[in-house]
Structure formats: C-alpha cells, structure tokens
Short mmCIF file of C-alpha atoms in Angstrom, two decimals:
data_model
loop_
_atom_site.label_atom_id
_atom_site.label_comp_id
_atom_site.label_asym_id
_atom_site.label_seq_id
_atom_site.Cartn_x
_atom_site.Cartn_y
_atom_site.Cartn_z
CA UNK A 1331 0.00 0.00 0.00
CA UNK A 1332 2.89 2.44 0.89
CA UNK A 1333 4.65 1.78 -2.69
CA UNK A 1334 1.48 2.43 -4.31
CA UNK A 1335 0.97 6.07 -2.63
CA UNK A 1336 4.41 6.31 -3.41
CA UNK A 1337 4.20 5.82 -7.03
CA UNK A 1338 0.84 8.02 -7.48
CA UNK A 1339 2.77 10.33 -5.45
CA UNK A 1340 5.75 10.32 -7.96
CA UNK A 1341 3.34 10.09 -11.39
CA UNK A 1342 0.96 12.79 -10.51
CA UNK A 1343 3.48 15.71 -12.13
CA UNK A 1344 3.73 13.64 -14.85
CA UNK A 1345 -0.20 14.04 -15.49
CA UNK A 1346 -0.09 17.27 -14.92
CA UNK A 1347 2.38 18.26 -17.47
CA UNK A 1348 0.88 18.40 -20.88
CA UNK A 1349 -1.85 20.57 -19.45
CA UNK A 1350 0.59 22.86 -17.66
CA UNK A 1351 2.38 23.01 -20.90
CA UNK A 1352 -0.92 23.89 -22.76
CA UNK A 1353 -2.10 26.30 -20.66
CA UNK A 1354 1.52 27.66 -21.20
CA UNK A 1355 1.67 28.35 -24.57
CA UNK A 1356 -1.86 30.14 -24.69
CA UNK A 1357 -0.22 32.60 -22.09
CA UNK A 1358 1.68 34.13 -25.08
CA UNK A 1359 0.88 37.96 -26.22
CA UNK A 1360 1.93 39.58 -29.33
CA UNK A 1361 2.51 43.05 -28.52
CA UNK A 1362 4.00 46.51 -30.54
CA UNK A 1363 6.15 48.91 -27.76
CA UNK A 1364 5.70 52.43 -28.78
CA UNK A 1365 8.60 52.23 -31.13
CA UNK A 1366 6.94 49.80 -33.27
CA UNK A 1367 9.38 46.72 -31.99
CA UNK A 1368 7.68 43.82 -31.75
CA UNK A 1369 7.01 42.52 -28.43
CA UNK A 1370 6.17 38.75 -27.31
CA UNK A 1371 5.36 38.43 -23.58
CA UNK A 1372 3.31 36.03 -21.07
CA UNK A 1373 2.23 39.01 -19.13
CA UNK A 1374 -0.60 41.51 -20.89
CA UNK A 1375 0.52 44.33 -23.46
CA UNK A 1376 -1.07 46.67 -21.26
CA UNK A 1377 1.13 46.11 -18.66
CA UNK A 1378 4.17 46.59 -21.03
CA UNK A 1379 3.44 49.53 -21.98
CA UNK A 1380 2.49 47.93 -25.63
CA UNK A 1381 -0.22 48.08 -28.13
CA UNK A 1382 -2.05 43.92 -28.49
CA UNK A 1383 -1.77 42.65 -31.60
CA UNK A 1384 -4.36 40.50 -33.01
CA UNK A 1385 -2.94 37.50 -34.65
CA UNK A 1386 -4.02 36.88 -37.94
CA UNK A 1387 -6.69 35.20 -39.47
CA UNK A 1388 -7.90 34.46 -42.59
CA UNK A 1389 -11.61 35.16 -42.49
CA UNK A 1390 -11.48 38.66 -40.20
CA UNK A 1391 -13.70 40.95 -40.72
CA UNK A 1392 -13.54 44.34 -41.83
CA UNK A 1393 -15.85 47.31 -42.27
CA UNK A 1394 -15.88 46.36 -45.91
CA UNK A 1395 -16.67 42.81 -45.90
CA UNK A 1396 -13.96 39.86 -45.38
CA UNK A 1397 -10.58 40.27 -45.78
CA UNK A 1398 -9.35 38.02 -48.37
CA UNK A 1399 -6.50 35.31 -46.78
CA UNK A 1400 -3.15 35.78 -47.22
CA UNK A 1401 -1.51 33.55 -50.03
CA UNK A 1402 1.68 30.86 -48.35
CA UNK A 1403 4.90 32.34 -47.81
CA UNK A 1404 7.13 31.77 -50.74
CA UNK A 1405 10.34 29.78 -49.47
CA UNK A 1406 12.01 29.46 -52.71
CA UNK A 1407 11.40 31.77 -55.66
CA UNK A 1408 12.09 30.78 -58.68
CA UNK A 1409 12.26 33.64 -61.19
CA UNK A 1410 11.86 37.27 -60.63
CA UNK A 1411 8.10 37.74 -61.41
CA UNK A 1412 7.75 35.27 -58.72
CA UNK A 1413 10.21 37.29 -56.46
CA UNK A 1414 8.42 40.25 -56.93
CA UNK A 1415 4.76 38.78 -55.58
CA UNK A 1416 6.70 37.57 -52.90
CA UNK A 1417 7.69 41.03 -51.74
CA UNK A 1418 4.28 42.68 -52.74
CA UNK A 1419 2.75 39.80 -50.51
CA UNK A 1420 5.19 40.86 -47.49
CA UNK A 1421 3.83 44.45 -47.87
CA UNK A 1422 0.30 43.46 -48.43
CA UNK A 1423 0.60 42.09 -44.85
CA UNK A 1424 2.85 44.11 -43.47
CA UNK A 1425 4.98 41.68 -42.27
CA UNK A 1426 8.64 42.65 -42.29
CA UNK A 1427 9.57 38.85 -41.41
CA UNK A 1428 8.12 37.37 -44.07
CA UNK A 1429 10.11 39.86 -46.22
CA UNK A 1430 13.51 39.06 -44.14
CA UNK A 1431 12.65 35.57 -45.26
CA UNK A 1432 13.16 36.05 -48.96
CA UNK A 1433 17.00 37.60 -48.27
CA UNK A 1434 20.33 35.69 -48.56
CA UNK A 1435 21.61 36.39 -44.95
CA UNK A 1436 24.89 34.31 -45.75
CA UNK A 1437 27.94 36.04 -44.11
CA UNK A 1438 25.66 38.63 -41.83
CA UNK A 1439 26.72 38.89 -38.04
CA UNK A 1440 23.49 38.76 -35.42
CA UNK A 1441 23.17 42.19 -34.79
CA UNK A 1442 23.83 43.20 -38.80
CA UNK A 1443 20.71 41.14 -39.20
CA UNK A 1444 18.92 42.88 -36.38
CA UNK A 1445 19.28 46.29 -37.71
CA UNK A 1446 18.63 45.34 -40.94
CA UNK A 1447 15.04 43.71 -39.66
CA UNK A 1448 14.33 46.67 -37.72
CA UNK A 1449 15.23 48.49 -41.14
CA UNK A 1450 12.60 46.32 -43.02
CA UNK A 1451 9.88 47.28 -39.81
CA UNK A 1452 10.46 50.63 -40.41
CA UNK A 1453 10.73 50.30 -44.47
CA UNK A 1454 6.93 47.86 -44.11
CA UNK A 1455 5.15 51.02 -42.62
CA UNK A 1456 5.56 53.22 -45.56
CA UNK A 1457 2.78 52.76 -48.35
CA UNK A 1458 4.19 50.23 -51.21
CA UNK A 1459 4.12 52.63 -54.80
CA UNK A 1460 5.91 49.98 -56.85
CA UNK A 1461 8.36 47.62 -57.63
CA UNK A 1462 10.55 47.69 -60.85
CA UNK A 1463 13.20 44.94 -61.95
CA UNK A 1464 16.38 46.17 -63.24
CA UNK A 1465 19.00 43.78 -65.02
CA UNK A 1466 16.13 40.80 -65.42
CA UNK A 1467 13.03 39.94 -66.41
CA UNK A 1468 10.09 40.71 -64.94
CA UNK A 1469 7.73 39.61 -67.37
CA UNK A 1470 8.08 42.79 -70.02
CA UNK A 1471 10.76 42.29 -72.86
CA UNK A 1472 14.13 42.79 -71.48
CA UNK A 1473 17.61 41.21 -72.53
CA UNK A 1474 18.64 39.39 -69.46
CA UNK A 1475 16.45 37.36 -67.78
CA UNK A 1476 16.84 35.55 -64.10
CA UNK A 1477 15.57 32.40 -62.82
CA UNK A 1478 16.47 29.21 -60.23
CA UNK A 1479 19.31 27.85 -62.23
CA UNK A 1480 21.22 31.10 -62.60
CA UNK A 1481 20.61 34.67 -63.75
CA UNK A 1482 21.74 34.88 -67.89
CA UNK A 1483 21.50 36.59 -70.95
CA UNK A 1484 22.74 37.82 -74.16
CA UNK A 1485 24.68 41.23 -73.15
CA UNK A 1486 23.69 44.30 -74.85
CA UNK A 1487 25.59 47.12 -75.97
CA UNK A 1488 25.30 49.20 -72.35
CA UNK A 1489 27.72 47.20 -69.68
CA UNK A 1490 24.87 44.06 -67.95
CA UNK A 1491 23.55 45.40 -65.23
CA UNK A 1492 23.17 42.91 -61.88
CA UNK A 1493 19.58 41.80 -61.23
CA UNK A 1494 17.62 44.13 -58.25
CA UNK A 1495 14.59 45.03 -57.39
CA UNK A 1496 13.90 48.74 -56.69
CA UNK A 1497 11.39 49.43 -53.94
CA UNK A 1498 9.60 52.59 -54.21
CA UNK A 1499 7.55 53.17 -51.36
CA UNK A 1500 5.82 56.83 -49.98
CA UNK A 1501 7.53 59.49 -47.44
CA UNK A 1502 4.49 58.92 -44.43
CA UNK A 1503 5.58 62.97 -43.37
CA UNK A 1504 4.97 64.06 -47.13
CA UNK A 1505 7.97 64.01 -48.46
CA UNK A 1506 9.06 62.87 -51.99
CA UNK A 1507 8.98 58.87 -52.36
CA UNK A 1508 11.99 56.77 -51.41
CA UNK A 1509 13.50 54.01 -53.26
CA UNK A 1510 15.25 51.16 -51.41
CA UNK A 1511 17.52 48.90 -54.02
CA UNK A 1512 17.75 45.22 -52.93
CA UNK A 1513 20.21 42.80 -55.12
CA UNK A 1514 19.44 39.76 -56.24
CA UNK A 1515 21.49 37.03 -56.34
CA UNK A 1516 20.91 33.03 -58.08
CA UNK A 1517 21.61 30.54 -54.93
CA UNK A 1518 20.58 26.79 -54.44
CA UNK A 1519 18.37 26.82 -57.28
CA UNK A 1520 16.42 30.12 -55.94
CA UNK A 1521 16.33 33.78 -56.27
CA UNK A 1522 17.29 35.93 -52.95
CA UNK A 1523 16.81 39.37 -52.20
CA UNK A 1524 20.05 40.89 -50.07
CA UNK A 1525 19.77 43.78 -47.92
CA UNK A 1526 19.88 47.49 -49.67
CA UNK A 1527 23.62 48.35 -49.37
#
C-alpha cells in the first residue's frame, strides 16, 4: 500500500504536465512597444506599456466585408516575377519577417541582421508605390532574364547590369517617395533578395 501512494505520489506531475504546458503556450501575447518593436510576452501588453496585436486570421472581418486570406509564404522563388509577388505579398501584410525571409543572410553577423530587420519594420510602414526589376526579367521584354538555375542573358551594348529590385515606397511625413535597391542574387536553385547596401 505504501509503494502504491508512493508511485501516485511520484506520477501525478507527470499528469499534470501536458496541461501545464498547454495552458503555457496560450499565455503568449503579441505586442507593438511604442517604437513599433515587436514585443512577445506572457504578461498583458497593457502592462508593457504595448499596443495587443491581433494575430491573424484568414476570415477577419472588416468594415468592408472579409478580408481576403493571405496567399503561403514563398520559401524558394524561382524567377523574378515570382520574387516580386513575394515582396508585394510581405507588404500586403505588413509583415517585415516574411520579407527578411526572402534575403540571402549568408555572411551577416546577429546584430547586422537585427538592424537590418528593424530596417525592413520601419521600411513595411511606408505605403508600397511599386516595384521595378532592373537587369532581369520581370515579365516585359528585357535582354537578361533571371531564374532558379542562374541569372543569364545575351549582353547588350550598355555594360549588364546585376539583377535588383527597386522598392519605391511613400515618405508617411509628405515628403518625396523613397527608393530602397535590394540585389538579387541566383543561390541553391532560388532567387534571394540581399539587404539594400
């Protein structure tokens, strides 16, 4: 009778685990501090001095009607029209993640690529004018194109010009629109963005 206490005794945590953990991960709020970091916390946003974000979901509402869902993440592009979505899709959700995720980060220290993140946040806030391709083709006639197996083309007269895309997005104080130039570069059979220089 005394091992059998003993071994409820001992097993009861173990029941109790999984529902500890579950309760756990629900505990989780997605906040914005009032510099527009994000902020993930287990206490309220409130109490951090943060703004709650809702996550989000594919059938919210809005005052117009539903808000159509956002299309999957593209992990591997695979020509520059492609590419180009890709980054319209990060700006459509404003999600400056899911625009890190489409750069070549190869040979970046931790804190280069923290800036440069914070860079995107800030860059993801500004109204999205356009995109143009330069050095590639991005579905108009042009005499180098790009895609998975390696960026080619017949050279024309003018010296080739390297693949990019050129971001042009609007000043939110007024000012003229800014342009933010982001290489591309051919690497394990996709197309990658790297940071603006």
């Amino acid at each position: 009778m005394r091992t059998l206490a003993l071994l409820l005794l001992l097993l009861l945590p173990l029941l109790l685990l999984p529902t500890g953990t579950a309760l756990a991960q629900n505990a989780i709020h997605r906040c914005v501090d009032a510099n527009g970091n994000p902020v993930f916390t287990d206490r309220t946003c409130a109490s951090q001095q943060a703004t709650p974000v809702a996550p989000s979901a594919a059938g919210v509402a809005t005052t117009t009607g539903t808000q159509a869902p956002m299309p999957p993440a593209t992990l591997c592009a695979a020509s520059l029209p492609a590419l180009k979505q890709a980054v319209i899709d990060a700006f459509a959700g404003r999600d400056p993640n899911r625009l890190a995720g489409l750069m070549l980060w190869g040979g970046y220290g931790h804190h280069a690529v923290v800036a440069d993140i914070r860079s995107l946040g800030q860059l993801m806030r500004q109204p999205l004018l356009g995109i143009r391709v330069v050095g590639g083709d991005d579905g108009d006639a042009d005499d180098t194109t790009a895609s998975a197996d390696g960026i080619t083309g017949e050279p024309s007269a003018a010296a080739p010009v390297a693949p990019a895309l050129i971001l042009s997005t609007s000043d939110v104080g007024g000012g003229p629109p800014q342009q933010s130039t982001f290489p591309v570069v051919a690497r394990a059979g996709c197309l990658w963005l790297r940071p603006p220089g």
